[in-house]
Amino acid sequence: MRGGERAPEAAGDTLAYAELKAFEGRAAAVAGRGKDPVNASMIRHWCEAMGDAHPAYTGPDQVAPPTMLQAWTMGGLSGHEGRSDAYDALLALLDGAGYTSVVATDCEQEYVRALRPGDSITFDAVIESVSERKTTKLGTGHFVTTRMDVRADGELAGTHRFRILKYAPAKKHGVAGERGSAGRREAVGRRPRPVINRDNAGFWEGVAAHRLLIQRCGDCGVRRFPWLPGCNACGSAEWDTVEASGEGTVYSYVVMHHPPFPAFDPPYAVGLVELAEGVRIVSNVVGVPYDKVRIGMPVRLEFLRVDEELELPVFRALADAASEGGS
Ligand code: ZN
């Protein structure tokens, strides 16, 4: 094996770097074809989703936002013809060597010429590079960079580089299904921890005190949730809080069936609860079977002790609504 940093586990020890390097320059997609020509409808949807009102993206001289580049090449659920076997073979080789996890790390785009409605899109993709074995905080593995050349009516319009890390997870994080220590299995089965930062710390302090706190703009008085540093209505950074009364109704909900995650036991209902104070919060609806949750159902706040360090606000279906569906 090569010198330098060694993986803490056995993954990859049987895999020679030359075997991976041989994939560089091989095609990842050949003669791909965009499913739709560049068109005003997709541009409009994109701009609405991004909140981008730049005038160049409307009107008679309309161009597509450059960052839409990848949107024109996406295969959707049904995929694309022209995908080469090389990329799959490379991933299979890495899987086989124990680098079974994958994370997208970054993407770079270069824009060569503007895209306009009516342009028809073709593309090719190549496996540009496979890195030597690297150890990151996530684990040890190889970075794989693919480059897609996007053409409009046959002319190069831009390139899109996409990099993933195929890796064997560092042991300390644990992975589902791993047969480790009891403590590790326990960590795997725990509900994810909230990310607490200076913008939302006050919310979690409230939860710890069994108070559901909503931010209120110090200038215009608009209430907001989840917590944000500024007001969506007026932009002010001044705010205080109001405590939710705990009364609310189910504004909408989904029932999660898939994918299963060790800490959860599907199917279960995730509700979007509209609080009496007018803001909405995503949480679990408890005290009612998942298939009896209904839009408009009255619910009341309570605090669920999940484990020794995590407590969460959840919403209990009120007795009248819950009794309809039994316990
Ligand atoms: Zn405001």
Short mmCIF file of C-alpha atoms and ligand atoms in Angstrom, two decimals:
data_model
loop_
_atom_site.label_atom_id
_atom_site.label_comp_id
_atom_site.label_asym_id
_atom_site.label_seq_id
_atom_site.Cartn_x
_atom_site.Cartn_y
_atom_site.Cartn_z
CA MET A 1 0.00 0.00 0.00
CA ARG A 2 0.98 3.62 -0.45
CA GLY A 3 2.49 5.60 2.38
CA GLY A 4 0.96 8.54 4.12
CA GLU A 5 -2.25 8.51 6.03
CA ARG A 6 -3.82 5.11 6.44
CA ALA A 7 -7.49 4.49 6.94
CA PRO A 8 -8.32 3.38 10.44
CA GLU A 9 -10.34 0.49 9.06
CA ALA A 10 -9.72 -2.16 6.48
CA ALA A 11 -11.76 -0.49 3.74
CA GLY A 12 -9.83 -0.03 0.56
CA ASP A 13 -6.81 -2.05 1.54
CA THR A 14 -7.43 -4.40 -1.35
CA LEU A 15 -8.06 -1.61 -3.84
CA ALA A 16 -5.11 -0.35 -5.85
CA TYR A 17 -5.28 3.34 -6.75
CA ALA A 18 -4.24 2.53 -10.32
CA GLU A 19 -7.47 0.62 -10.71
CA LEU A 20 -9.42 3.76 -9.85
CA LYS A 21 -7.17 6.09 -11.81
CA ALA A 22 -7.93 4.04 -14.92
CA PHE A 23 -11.46 5.46 -14.87
CA GLU A 24 -10.22 9.01 -15.44
CA GLY A 25 -11.24 10.21 -18.87
CA ARG A 26 -13.91 7.58 -19.31
CA ALA A 27 -17.41 8.68 -20.26
CA ALA A 28 -20.07 9.02 -17.58
CA ALA A 29 -22.76 10.01 -20.08
CA VAL A 30 -22.67 10.04 -23.86
CA ALA A 31 -24.88 12.06 -26.19
CA GLY A 32 -27.31 13.00 -23.45
CA ARG A 33 -30.26 15.05 -24.53
CA GLY A 34 -32.19 17.56 -22.41
CA LYS A 35 -35.75 16.45 -21.88
CA ASP A 36 -37.08 19.88 -22.74
CA PRO A 37 -35.62 22.70 -24.77
CA VAL A 38 -34.81 25.83 -22.80
CA ASN A 39 -38.23 27.30 -22.11
CA ALA A 40 -39.93 30.23 -20.46
CA SER A 41 -42.06 28.12 -18.11
CA MET A 42 -39.13 26.43 -16.40
CA ILE A 43 -37.32 29.78 -16.21
CA ARG A 44 -40.33 31.36 -14.55
CA HIS A 45 -40.68 28.55 -12.00
CA TRP A 46 -36.97 28.71 -11.21
CA CYS A 47 -37.04 32.47 -10.72
CA GLU A 48 -40.08 32.22 -8.46
CA ALA A 49 -38.47 29.50 -6.37
CA MET A 50 -35.24 31.50 -6.10
CA GLY A 51 -36.97 34.82 -5.57
CA ASP A 52 -34.97 36.22 -8.48
CA ALA A 53 -36.80 39.05 -10.21
CA HIS A 54 -33.94 40.14 -12.49
CA PRO A 55 -35.45 41.65 -15.67
CA ALA A 56 -33.08 39.68 -17.94
CA TYR A 57 -35.08 36.55 -17.16
CA THR A 58 -38.37 37.86 -18.56
CA GLY A 59 -39.53 39.69 -21.64
CA PRO A 60 -38.69 39.43 -25.32
CA ASP A 61 -34.88 39.24 -24.84
CA GLN A 62 -35.22 36.66 -22.08
CA VAL A 63 -32.23 34.53 -21.13
CA ALA A 64 -32.18 31.66 -18.66
CA PRO A 65 -30.48 32.26 -15.30
CA PRO A 66 -26.96 30.83 -15.76
CA THR A 67 -27.25 28.82 -12.54
CA MET A 68 -30.10 26.87 -14.15
CA LEU A 69 -27.49 25.08 -16.25
CA GLN A 70 -27.98 21.72 -14.61
CA ALA A 71 -31.78 21.99 -14.66
CA TRP A 72 -31.78 21.51 -18.43
CA THR A 73 -29.87 18.24 -18.21
CA MET A 74 -31.65 16.56 -15.33
CA GLY A 75 -33.07 13.14 -16.07
CA GLY A 76 -35.89 13.13 -13.54
CA LEU A 77 -37.17 9.89 -12.09
CA SER A 78 -37.07 8.07 -15.41
CA GLY A 79 -33.42 8.94 -16.02
CA HIS A 80 -31.57 9.44 -19.27
CA GLU A 81 -30.48 7.26 -22.08
CA GLY A 82 -26.80 7.49 -22.76
CA ARG A 83 -25.56 6.98 -19.24
CA SER A 84 -22.36 4.99 -19.55
CA ASP A 85 -21.46 1.90 -17.56
CA ALA A 86 -18.15 3.37 -16.45
CA TYR A 87 -19.55 5.58 -13.70
CA ASP A 88 -21.62 2.75 -12.25
CA ALA A 89 -18.63 0.42 -12.50
CA LEU A 90 -16.45 2.90 -10.62
CA LEU A 91 -19.03 3.31 -7.86
CA ALA A 92 -19.43 -0.48 -7.64
CA LEU A 93 -15.67 -0.89 -7.32
CA LEU A 94 -15.60 1.64 -4.48
CA ASP A 95 -18.62 0.01 -2.81
CA GLY A 96 -16.89 -3.34 -3.05
CA ALA A 97 -13.81 -1.95 -1.31
CA GLY A 98 -15.92 -0.75 1.62
CA TYR A 99 -16.44 2.88 0.55
CA THR A 100 -20.18 2.44 0.72
CA SER A 101 -21.23 5.93 1.78
CA VAL A 102 -21.52 8.88 -0.53
CA VAL A 103 -21.75 12.60 -0.01
CA ALA A 104 -21.87 15.34 -2.63
CA THR A 105 -19.13 17.78 -1.70
CA ASP A 106 -19.21 20.62 -4.21
CA CYS A 107 -20.04 21.72 -7.69
CA GLU A 108 -18.50 24.29 -10.01
CA GLN A 109 -20.07 25.76 -13.09
CA GLU A 110 -18.64 27.79 -15.95
CA TYR A 111 -20.93 29.72 -18.25
CA VAL A 112 -19.79 30.11 -21.85
CA ARG A 113 -22.85 31.47 -23.51
CA ALA A 114 -26.37 32.48 -22.51
CA LEU A 115 -29.22 30.03 -22.93
CA ARG A 116 -32.44 31.28 -24.48
CA PRO A 117 -35.88 29.78 -24.91
CA GLY A 118 -35.85 27.38 -27.83
CA ASP A 119 -32.23 26.24 -27.41
CA SER A 120 -32.05 22.47 -27.54
CA ILE A 121 -29.70 20.93 -25.01
CA THR A 122 -27.25 18.09 -25.42
CA PHE A 123 -24.51 17.01 -23.06
CA ASP A 124 -21.68 14.63 -22.42
CA ALA A 125 -20.11 13.81 -19.10
CA VAL A 126 -16.70 12.45 -18.30
CA ILE A 127 -15.11 11.09 -15.14
CA GLU A 128 -12.53 13.82 -14.83
CA SER A 129 -10.61 12.67 -11.79
CA VAL A 130 -10.51 10.17 -8.97
CA SER A 131 -8.46 11.35 -6.02
CA GLU A 132 -5.99 9.36 -4.01
CA ARG A 133 -7.31 8.04 -0.78
CA LYS A 134 -8.13 10.90 1.60
CA THR A 135 -9.21 10.94 5.20
CA THR A 136 -11.87 13.49 6.11
CA LYS A 137 -13.97 14.02 9.22
CA LEU A 138 -16.66 11.87 7.64
CA GLY A 139 -14.34 9.00 6.92
CA THR A 140 -11.75 7.77 4.47
CA GLY A 141 -12.40 7.48 0.76
CA HIS A 142 -11.91 8.88 -2.71
CA PHE A 143 -13.24 12.06 -4.31
CA VAL A 144 -14.76 11.47 -7.74
CA THR A 145 -15.17 14.48 -10.04
CA THR A 146 -17.32 14.37 -13.13
CA ARG A 147 -17.47 17.16 -15.70
CA MET A 148 -20.50 17.70 -17.85
CA ASP A 149 -20.25 19.76 -21.02
CA VAL A 150 -23.60 21.29 -21.85
CA ARG A 151 -24.28 22.35 -25.41
CA ALA A 152 -27.04 24.49 -26.87
CA ASP A 153 -27.79 23.72 -30.50
CA GLY A 154 -24.41 22.00 -30.63
CA GLU A 155 -22.42 24.91 -29.21
CA LEU A 156 -20.72 24.73 -25.80
CA ALA A 157 -22.87 26.72 -23.36
CA GLY A 158 -21.31 25.76 -20.05
CA THR A 159 -19.65 23.12 -17.96
CA HIS A 160 -20.76 21.63 -14.69
CA ARG A 161 -18.30 19.88 -12.40
CA PHE A 162 -19.73 17.73 -9.69
CA ARG A 163 -17.67 16.14 -6.93
CA ILE A 164 -18.63 13.39 -4.55
CA LEU A 165 -16.77 11.62 -1.79
CA LYS A 166 -17.24 7.84 -1.70
CA TYR A 167 -16.11 6.84 1.75
CA ALA A 168 -16.11 4.36 4.59
CA PRO A 169 -17.68 6.17 7.54
CA ALA A 170 -15.39 6.94 10.44
CA LYS A 171 -16.21 4.41 13.16
CA LYS A 172 -17.05 6.96 15.79
CA HIS A 173 -20.12 8.09 13.86
CA GLY A 174 -21.58 4.61 13.59
CA VAL A 175 -23.72 3.48 10.68
CA ALA A 176 -27.06 1.77 10.45
CA GLY A 177 -26.75 -1.97 10.65
CA GLU A 178 -23.24 -1.86 11.99
CA ARG A 179 -22.52 -4.42 14.67
CA GLY A 180 -20.62 -2.24 17.07
CA SER A 181 -20.73 -1.66 20.78
CA ALA A 182 -24.06 -1.28 22.51
CA GLY A 183 -23.33 2.42 22.94
CA ARG A 184 -22.81 2.87 19.24
CA ARG A 185 -26.04 1.09 18.36
CA GLU A 186 -27.83 3.29 20.82
CA ALA A 187 -26.42 6.41 19.15
CA VAL A 188 -27.61 5.15 15.77
CA GLY A 189 -31.15 4.66 17.04
CA ARG A 190 -31.41 8.09 18.61
CA ARG A 191 -33.42 10.84 17.06
CA PRO A 192 -31.31 13.42 15.26
CA ARG A 193 -30.20 16.34 17.40
CA PRO A 194 -31.40 19.82 16.48
CA VAL A 195 -28.75 22.16 15.14
CA ILE A 196 -28.62 24.92 17.74
CA ASN A 197 -26.93 28.16 16.78
CA ARG A 198 -27.03 31.77 17.91
CA ASP A 199 -30.05 32.46 15.71
CA ASN A 200 -32.26 29.82 17.31
CA ALA A 201 -30.70 29.21 20.74
CA GLY A 202 -33.50 31.18 22.39
CA PHE A 203 -36.07 28.84 20.94
CA TRP A 204 -34.37 25.78 22.44
CA GLU A 205 -33.90 27.55 25.78
CA GLY A 206 -37.66 28.08 25.71
CA VAL A 207 -38.25 24.39 24.98
CA ALA A 208 -36.05 23.46 27.93
CA ALA A 209 -38.32 25.61 30.10
CA HIS A 210 -41.45 24.12 28.47
CA ARG A 211 -42.26 27.34 26.68
CA LEU A 212 -42.80 27.53 22.94
CA LEU A 213 -41.44 30.94 21.98
CA ILE A 214 -42.33 32.74 18.78
CA GLN A 215 -40.30 35.68 17.54
CA ARG A 216 -42.06 39.01 17.10
CA CYS A 217 -40.60 41.81 15.01
CA GLY A 218 -39.61 44.80 17.12
CA ASP A 219 -40.53 47.19 14.33
CA CYS A 220 -43.62 45.91 12.53
CA GLY A 221 -44.84 43.38 15.07
CA VAL A 222 -45.13 40.48 12.60
CA ARG A 223 -44.64 37.11 14.28
CA ARG A 224 -42.37 34.56 12.72
CA PHE A 225 -41.44 30.92 13.05
CA PRO A 226 -39.02 29.19 12.70
CA TRP A 227 -36.56 31.58 14.27
CA LEU A 228 -34.66 33.86 11.93
CA PRO A 229 -32.28 36.76 12.51
CA GLY A 230 -34.44 39.22 10.56
CA CYS A 231 -38.05 40.03 9.78
CA ASN A 232 -39.41 38.72 6.47
CA ALA A 233 -41.94 41.52 6.37
CA CYS A 234 -39.79 44.60 7.00
CA GLY A 235 -36.19 43.39 7.28
CA SER A 236 -35.73 44.61 10.84
CA ALA A 237 -33.26 42.78 13.05
CA GLU A 238 -35.08 43.90 16.21
CA TRP A 239 -37.26 41.32 17.87
CA ASP A 240 -38.67 39.98 21.09
CA THR A 241 -40.67 36.84 21.79
CA VAL A 242 -44.20 35.87 22.62
CA GLU A 243 -45.03 32.59 24.26
CA ALA A 244 -47.42 30.36 22.37
CA SER A 245 -50.61 29.55 24.20
CA GLY A 246 -50.21 25.98 22.97
CA GLU A 247 -53.50 25.90 21.08
CA GLY A 248 -53.37 25.05 17.41
CA THR A 249 -54.87 23.12 14.53
CA VAL A 250 -53.40 20.76 11.96
CA TYR A 251 -52.88 22.94 8.89
CA SER A 252 -51.48 20.07 6.81
CA TYR A 253 -49.66 16.79 7.32
CA VAL A 254 -47.81 13.98 5.60
CA VAL A 255 -47.49 10.34 6.58
CA MET A 256 -43.92 9.08 6.39
CA HIS A 257 -43.53 5.53 5.08
CA HIS A 258 -40.11 5.64 3.49
CA PRO A 259 -37.21 5.74 3.83
CA PRO A 260 -36.96 4.17 7.27
CA PHE A 261 -34.51 5.77 9.68
CA PRO A 262 -33.41 3.84 12.76
CA ALA A 263 -34.75 6.42 15.22
CA PHE A 264 -38.24 6.42 13.75
CA ASP A 265 -40.90 3.81 13.37
CA PRO A 266 -42.87 4.42 10.17
CA PRO A 267 -45.59 4.98 9.28
CA TYR A 268 -45.96 8.12 11.35
CA ALA A 269 -47.59 11.49 10.80
CA VAL A 270 -45.68 14.73 10.51
CA GLY A 271 -47.96 17.68 11.01
CA LEU A 272 -47.76 21.31 10.01
CA VAL A 273 -49.53 22.87 12.97
CA GLU A 274 -50.94 26.36 12.81
CA LEU A 275 -50.67 27.94 16.22
CA ALA A 276 -53.35 30.23 17.60
CA GLU A 277 -50.76 33.00 17.24
CA GLY A 278 -50.80 32.56 13.46
CA VAL A 279 -47.43 30.95 12.78
CA ARG A 280 -46.91 27.35 11.71
CA ILE A 281 -44.57 24.72 13.09
CA VAL A 282 -43.60 21.27 11.83
CA SER A 283 -43.93 18.66 14.54
CA ASN A 284 -45.43 15.30 15.39
CA VAL A 285 -49.10 14.86 16.13
CA VAL A 286 -49.42 12.42 19.02
CA GLY A 287 -52.27 10.69 20.77
CA VAL A 288 -53.94 9.64 17.54
CA PRO A 289 -53.10 6.90 15.00
CA TYR A 290 -51.13 8.18 12.02
CA ASP A 291 -54.04 7.54 9.65
CA LYS A 292 -56.51 9.50 11.76
CA VAL A 293 -54.67 12.81 11.59
CA ARG A 294 -56.84 15.29 9.70
CA ILE A 295 -56.50 18.84 8.43
CA GLY A 296 -58.27 21.18 10.84
CA MET A 297 -57.89 18.80 13.81
CA PRO A 298 -57.48 20.77 17.05
CA VAL A 299 -54.25 20.01 18.89
CA ARG A 300 -52.52 21.21 22.01
CA LEU A 301 -48.83 21.66 22.70
CA GLU A 302 -46.97 19.35 25.02
CA PHE A 303 -43.34 18.53 25.52
CA LEU A 304 -42.03 15.07 24.69
CA ARG A 305 -39.00 13.82 26.58
CA VAL A 306 -37.22 11.85 23.82
CA ASP A 307 -34.10 10.86 25.73
CA GLU A 308 -31.88 12.16 28.49
CA GLU A 309 -30.80 15.22 26.52
CA LEU A 310 -33.56 15.85 23.99
CA GLU A 311 -36.99 17.28 24.56
CA LEU A 312 -39.26 18.33 21.71
CA PRO A 313 -42.50 20.25 21.37
CA VAL A 314 -45.21 17.97 19.95
CA PHE A 315 -48.94 18.36 19.53
CA ARG A 316 -51.55 16.11 21.07
CA ALA A 317 -54.82 15.63 19.26
CA LEU A 318 -57.58 16.89 21.53
CA ALA A 319 -59.84 14.24 22.99
CA ASP A 320 -62.87 14.85 20.76
CA ALA A 321 -60.86 14.62 17.59
CA ALA A 322 -58.78 11.66 18.74
CA SER A 323 -61.65 9.54 20.03
CA GLU A 324 -63.03 9.28 16.52
CA GLY A 325 -60.07 7.10 15.61
CA GLY A 326 -59.69 5.25 18.92
CA SER A 327 -56.57 5.51 21.02
ZN ZN B 1 -40.94 43.50 10.77
#
